[in-house]
mmCIF file of C-alpha atoms in Angstrom:
data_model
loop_
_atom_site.group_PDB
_atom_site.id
_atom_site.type_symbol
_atom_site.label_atom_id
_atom_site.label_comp_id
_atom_site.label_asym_id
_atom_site.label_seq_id
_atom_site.Cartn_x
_atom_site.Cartn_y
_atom_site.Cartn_z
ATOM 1 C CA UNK H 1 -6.781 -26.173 7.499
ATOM 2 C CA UNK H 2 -8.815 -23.522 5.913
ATOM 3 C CA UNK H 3 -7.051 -22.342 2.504
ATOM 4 C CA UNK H 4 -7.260 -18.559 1.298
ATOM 5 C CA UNK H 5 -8.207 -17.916 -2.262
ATOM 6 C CA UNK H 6 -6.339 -15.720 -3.945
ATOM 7 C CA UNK H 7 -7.943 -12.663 -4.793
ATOM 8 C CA UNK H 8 -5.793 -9.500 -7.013
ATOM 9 C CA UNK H 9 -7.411 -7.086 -5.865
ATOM 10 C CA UNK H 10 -6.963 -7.713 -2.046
ATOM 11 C CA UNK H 11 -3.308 -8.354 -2.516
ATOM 12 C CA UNK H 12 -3.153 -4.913 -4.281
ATOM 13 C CA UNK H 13 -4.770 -3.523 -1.092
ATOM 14 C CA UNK H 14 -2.506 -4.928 1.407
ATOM 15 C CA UNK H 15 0.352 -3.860 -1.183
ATOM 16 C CA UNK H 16 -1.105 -0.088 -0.877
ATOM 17 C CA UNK H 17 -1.291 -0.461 3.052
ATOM 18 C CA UNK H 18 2.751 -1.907 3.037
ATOM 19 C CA UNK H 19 3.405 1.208 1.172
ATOM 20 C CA UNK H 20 1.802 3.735 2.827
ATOM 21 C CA UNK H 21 3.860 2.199 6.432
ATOM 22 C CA UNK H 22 7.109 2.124 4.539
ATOM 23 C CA UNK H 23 7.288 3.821 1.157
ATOM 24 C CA UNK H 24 8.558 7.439 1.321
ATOM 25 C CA UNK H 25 6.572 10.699 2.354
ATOM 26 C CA UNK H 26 6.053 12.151 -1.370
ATOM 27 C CA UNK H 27 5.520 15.586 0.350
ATOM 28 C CA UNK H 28 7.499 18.830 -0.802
ATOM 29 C CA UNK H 29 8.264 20.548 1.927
ATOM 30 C CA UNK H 30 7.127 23.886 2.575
ATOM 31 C CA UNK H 31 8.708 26.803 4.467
ATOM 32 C CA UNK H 32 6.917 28.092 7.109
ATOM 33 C CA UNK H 33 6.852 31.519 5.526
ATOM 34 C CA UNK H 34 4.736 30.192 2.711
ATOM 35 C CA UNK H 35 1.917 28.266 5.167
ATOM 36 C CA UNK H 36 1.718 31.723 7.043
ATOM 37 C CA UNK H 37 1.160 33.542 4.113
ATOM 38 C CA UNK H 38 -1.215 30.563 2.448
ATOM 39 C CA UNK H 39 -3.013 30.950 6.124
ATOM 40 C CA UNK H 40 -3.586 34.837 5.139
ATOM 41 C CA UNK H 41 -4.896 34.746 1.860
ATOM 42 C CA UNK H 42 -7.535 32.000 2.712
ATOM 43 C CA UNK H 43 -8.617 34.419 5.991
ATOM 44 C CA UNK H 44 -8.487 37.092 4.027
ATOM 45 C CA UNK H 45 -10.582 35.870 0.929
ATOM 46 C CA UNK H 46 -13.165 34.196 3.130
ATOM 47 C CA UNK H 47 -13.505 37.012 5.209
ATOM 48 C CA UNK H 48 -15.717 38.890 3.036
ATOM 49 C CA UNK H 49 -17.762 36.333 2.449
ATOM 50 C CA UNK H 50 -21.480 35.883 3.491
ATOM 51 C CA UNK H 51 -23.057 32.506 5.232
ATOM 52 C CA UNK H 52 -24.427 31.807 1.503
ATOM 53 C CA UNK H 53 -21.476 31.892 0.045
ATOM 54 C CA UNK H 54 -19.439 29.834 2.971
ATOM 55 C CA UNK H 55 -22.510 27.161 2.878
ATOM 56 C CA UNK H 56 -21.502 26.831 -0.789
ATOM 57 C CA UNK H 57 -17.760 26.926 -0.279
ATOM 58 C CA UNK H 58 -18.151 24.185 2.440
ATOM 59 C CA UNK H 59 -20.516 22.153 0.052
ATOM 60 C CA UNK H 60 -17.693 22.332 -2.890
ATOM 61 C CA UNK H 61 -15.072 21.734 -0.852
ATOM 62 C CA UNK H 62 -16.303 18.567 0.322
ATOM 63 C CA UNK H 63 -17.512 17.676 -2.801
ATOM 64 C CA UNK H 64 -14.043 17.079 -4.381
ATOM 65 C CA UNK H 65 -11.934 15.965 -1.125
ATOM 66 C CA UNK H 66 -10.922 12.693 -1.189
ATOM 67 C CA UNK H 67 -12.359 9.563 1.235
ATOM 68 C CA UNK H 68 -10.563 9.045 4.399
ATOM 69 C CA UNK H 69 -8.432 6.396 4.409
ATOM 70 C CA UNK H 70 -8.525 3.707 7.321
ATOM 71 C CA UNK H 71 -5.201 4.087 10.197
ATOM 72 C CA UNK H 72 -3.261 1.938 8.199
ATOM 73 C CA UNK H 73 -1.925 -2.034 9.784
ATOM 74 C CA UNK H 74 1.033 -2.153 10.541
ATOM 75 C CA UNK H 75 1.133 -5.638 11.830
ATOM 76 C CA UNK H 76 -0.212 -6.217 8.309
ATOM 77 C CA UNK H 77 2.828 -4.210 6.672
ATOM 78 C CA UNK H 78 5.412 -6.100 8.547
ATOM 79 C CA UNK H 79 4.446 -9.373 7.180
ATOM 80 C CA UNK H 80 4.586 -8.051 4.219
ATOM 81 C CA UNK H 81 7.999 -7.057 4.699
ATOM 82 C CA UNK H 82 9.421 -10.052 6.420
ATOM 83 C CA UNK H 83 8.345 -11.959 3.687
ATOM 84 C CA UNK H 84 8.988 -9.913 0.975
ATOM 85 C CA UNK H 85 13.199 -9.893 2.653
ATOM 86 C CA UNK H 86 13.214 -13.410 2.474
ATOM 87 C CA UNK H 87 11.622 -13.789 -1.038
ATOM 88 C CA UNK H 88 14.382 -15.105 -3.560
ATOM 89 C CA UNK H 89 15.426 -12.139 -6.747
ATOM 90 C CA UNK H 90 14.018 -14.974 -9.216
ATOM 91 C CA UNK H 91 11.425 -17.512 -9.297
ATOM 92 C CA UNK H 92 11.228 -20.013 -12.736
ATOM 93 C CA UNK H 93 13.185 -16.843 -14.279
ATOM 94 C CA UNK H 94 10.539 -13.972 -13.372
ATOM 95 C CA UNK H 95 11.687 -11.544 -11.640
ATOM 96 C CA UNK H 96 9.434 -12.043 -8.431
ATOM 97 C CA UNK H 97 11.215 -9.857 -5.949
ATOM 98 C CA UNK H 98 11.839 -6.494 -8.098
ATOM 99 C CA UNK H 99 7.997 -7.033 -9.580
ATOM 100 C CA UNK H 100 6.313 -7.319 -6.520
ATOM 101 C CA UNK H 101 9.241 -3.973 -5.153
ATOM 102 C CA UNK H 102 7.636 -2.083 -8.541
ATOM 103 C CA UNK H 103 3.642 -3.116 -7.395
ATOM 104 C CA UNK H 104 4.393 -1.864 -4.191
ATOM 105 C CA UNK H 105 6.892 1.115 -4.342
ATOM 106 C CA UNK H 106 7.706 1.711 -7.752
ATOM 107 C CA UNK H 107 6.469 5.155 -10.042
ATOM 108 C CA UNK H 108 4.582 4.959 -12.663
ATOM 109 C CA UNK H 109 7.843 5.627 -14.868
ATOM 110 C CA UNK H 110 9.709 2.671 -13.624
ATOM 111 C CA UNK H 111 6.017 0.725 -14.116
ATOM 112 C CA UNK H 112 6.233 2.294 -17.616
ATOM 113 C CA UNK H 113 10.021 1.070 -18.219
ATOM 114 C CA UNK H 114 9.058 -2.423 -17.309
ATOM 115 C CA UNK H 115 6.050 -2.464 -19.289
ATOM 116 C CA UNK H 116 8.433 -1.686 -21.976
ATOM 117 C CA UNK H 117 10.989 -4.130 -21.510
ATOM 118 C CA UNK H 118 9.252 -7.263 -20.764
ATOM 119 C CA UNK H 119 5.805 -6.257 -23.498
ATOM 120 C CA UNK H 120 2.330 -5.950 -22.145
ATOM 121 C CA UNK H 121 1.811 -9.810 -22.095
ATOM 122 C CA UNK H 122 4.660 -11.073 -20.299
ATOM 123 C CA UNK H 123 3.944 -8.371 -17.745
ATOM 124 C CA UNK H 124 0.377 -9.078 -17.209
ATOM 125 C CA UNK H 125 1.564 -12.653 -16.693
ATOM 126 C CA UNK H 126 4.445 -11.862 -14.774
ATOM 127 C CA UNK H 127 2.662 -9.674 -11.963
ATOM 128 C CA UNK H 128 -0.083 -11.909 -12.062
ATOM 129 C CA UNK H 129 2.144 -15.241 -11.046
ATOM 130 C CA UNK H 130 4.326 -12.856 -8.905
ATOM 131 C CA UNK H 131 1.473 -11.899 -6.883
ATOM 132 C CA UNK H 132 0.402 -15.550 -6.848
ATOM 133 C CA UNK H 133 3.743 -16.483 -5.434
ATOM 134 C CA UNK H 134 3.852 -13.588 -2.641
ATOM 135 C CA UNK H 135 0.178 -14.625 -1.570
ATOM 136 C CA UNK H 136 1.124 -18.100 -1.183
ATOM 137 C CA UNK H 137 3.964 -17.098 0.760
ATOM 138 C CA UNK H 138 2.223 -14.265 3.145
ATOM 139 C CA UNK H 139 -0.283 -17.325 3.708
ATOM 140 C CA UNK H 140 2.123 -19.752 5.060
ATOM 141 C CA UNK H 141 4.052 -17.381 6.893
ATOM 142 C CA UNK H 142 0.875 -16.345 8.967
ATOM 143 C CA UNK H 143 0.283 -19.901 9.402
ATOM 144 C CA UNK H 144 3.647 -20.185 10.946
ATOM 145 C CA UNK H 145 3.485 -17.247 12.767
ATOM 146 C CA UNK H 146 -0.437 -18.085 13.960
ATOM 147 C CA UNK H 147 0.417 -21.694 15.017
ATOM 148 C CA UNK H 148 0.509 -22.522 18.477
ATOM 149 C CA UNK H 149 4.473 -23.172 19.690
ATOM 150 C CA UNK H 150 4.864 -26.989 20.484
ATOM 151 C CA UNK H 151 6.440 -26.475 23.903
ATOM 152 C CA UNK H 152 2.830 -24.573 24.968
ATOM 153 C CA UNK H 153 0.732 -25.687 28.109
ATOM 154 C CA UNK H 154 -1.959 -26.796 25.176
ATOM 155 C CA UNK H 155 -0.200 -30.143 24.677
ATOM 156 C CA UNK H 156 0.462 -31.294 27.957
ATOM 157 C CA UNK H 157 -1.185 -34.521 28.319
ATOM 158 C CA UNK H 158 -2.669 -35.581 31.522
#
């Protein structure tokens, strides 16, 4: 069977995708007295403008907005999960579970904390061999999930 390479920076991809299915909206929410009035000023302000100066507008405004992001996989983000709920707290005493939690999930003052705790080394090492250890895992659950059952009509012999 074909083995997968490990590669960081598709493992921090699939990490993004699991957290944009299950992390937390990070929106403040707005009252709807505050988009009407938001919806004014714009209409307002762009009223007066003149096909120049919307051309331009348009042309900024695209300029700075940020690429669309692919619909994200959630078949994808619930391996990720299944794995990640059956992945022991501690692995040859690094803290796989919680690291791989702080990749995913985690702020960038709880990244910060850790950083602090464990020293720039160690933590390079750690995410690096707690990645490792998740990949391998997400690998041979999909194999397990992928193979064919054994009670299937593909084994009948005849």
């Amino acid at each position: 069977m074909e083995e997968k390479k490990y590669n960081r920076e598709d493992m921090l991809y699939r990490l993004s995708n699991w957290r944009r299915v299950y992390g937390d909206r990070r929106r403040q929410g707005v009252s709807i007295t505050e988009i009407c009035c938001r919806y004014a000023r714009a209409n307002i302000k762009r009223r007066r403008e003149t096909p120049e100066e919307r051309e331009a507008r348009e042309r900024e405004e695209l300029q700075y907005r940020d690429p669309v992001l692919p619909p994200p996989d959630f078949r994808d983000a619930n391996v990720l999960q299944s794995v990640w709920m059956w992945l022991p707290e501690k692995i040859n005493e690094v803290p796989v579970k919680s690291i791989v939690k702080l990749l995913a999930f985690g702020t960038w003052k709880e990244y910060r904390n850790h950083l602090r705790s464990l020293g720039a080394k160690r933590m390079d090492r750690f995410i690096d061999f707690s990645l490792r250890v998740f990949f391998e895992r997400i690998c041979r659950y999909e194999q397990k999930i992928n193979s064919p059952v054994a009670n299937d009509d593909s084994f009948k012999v005849e």
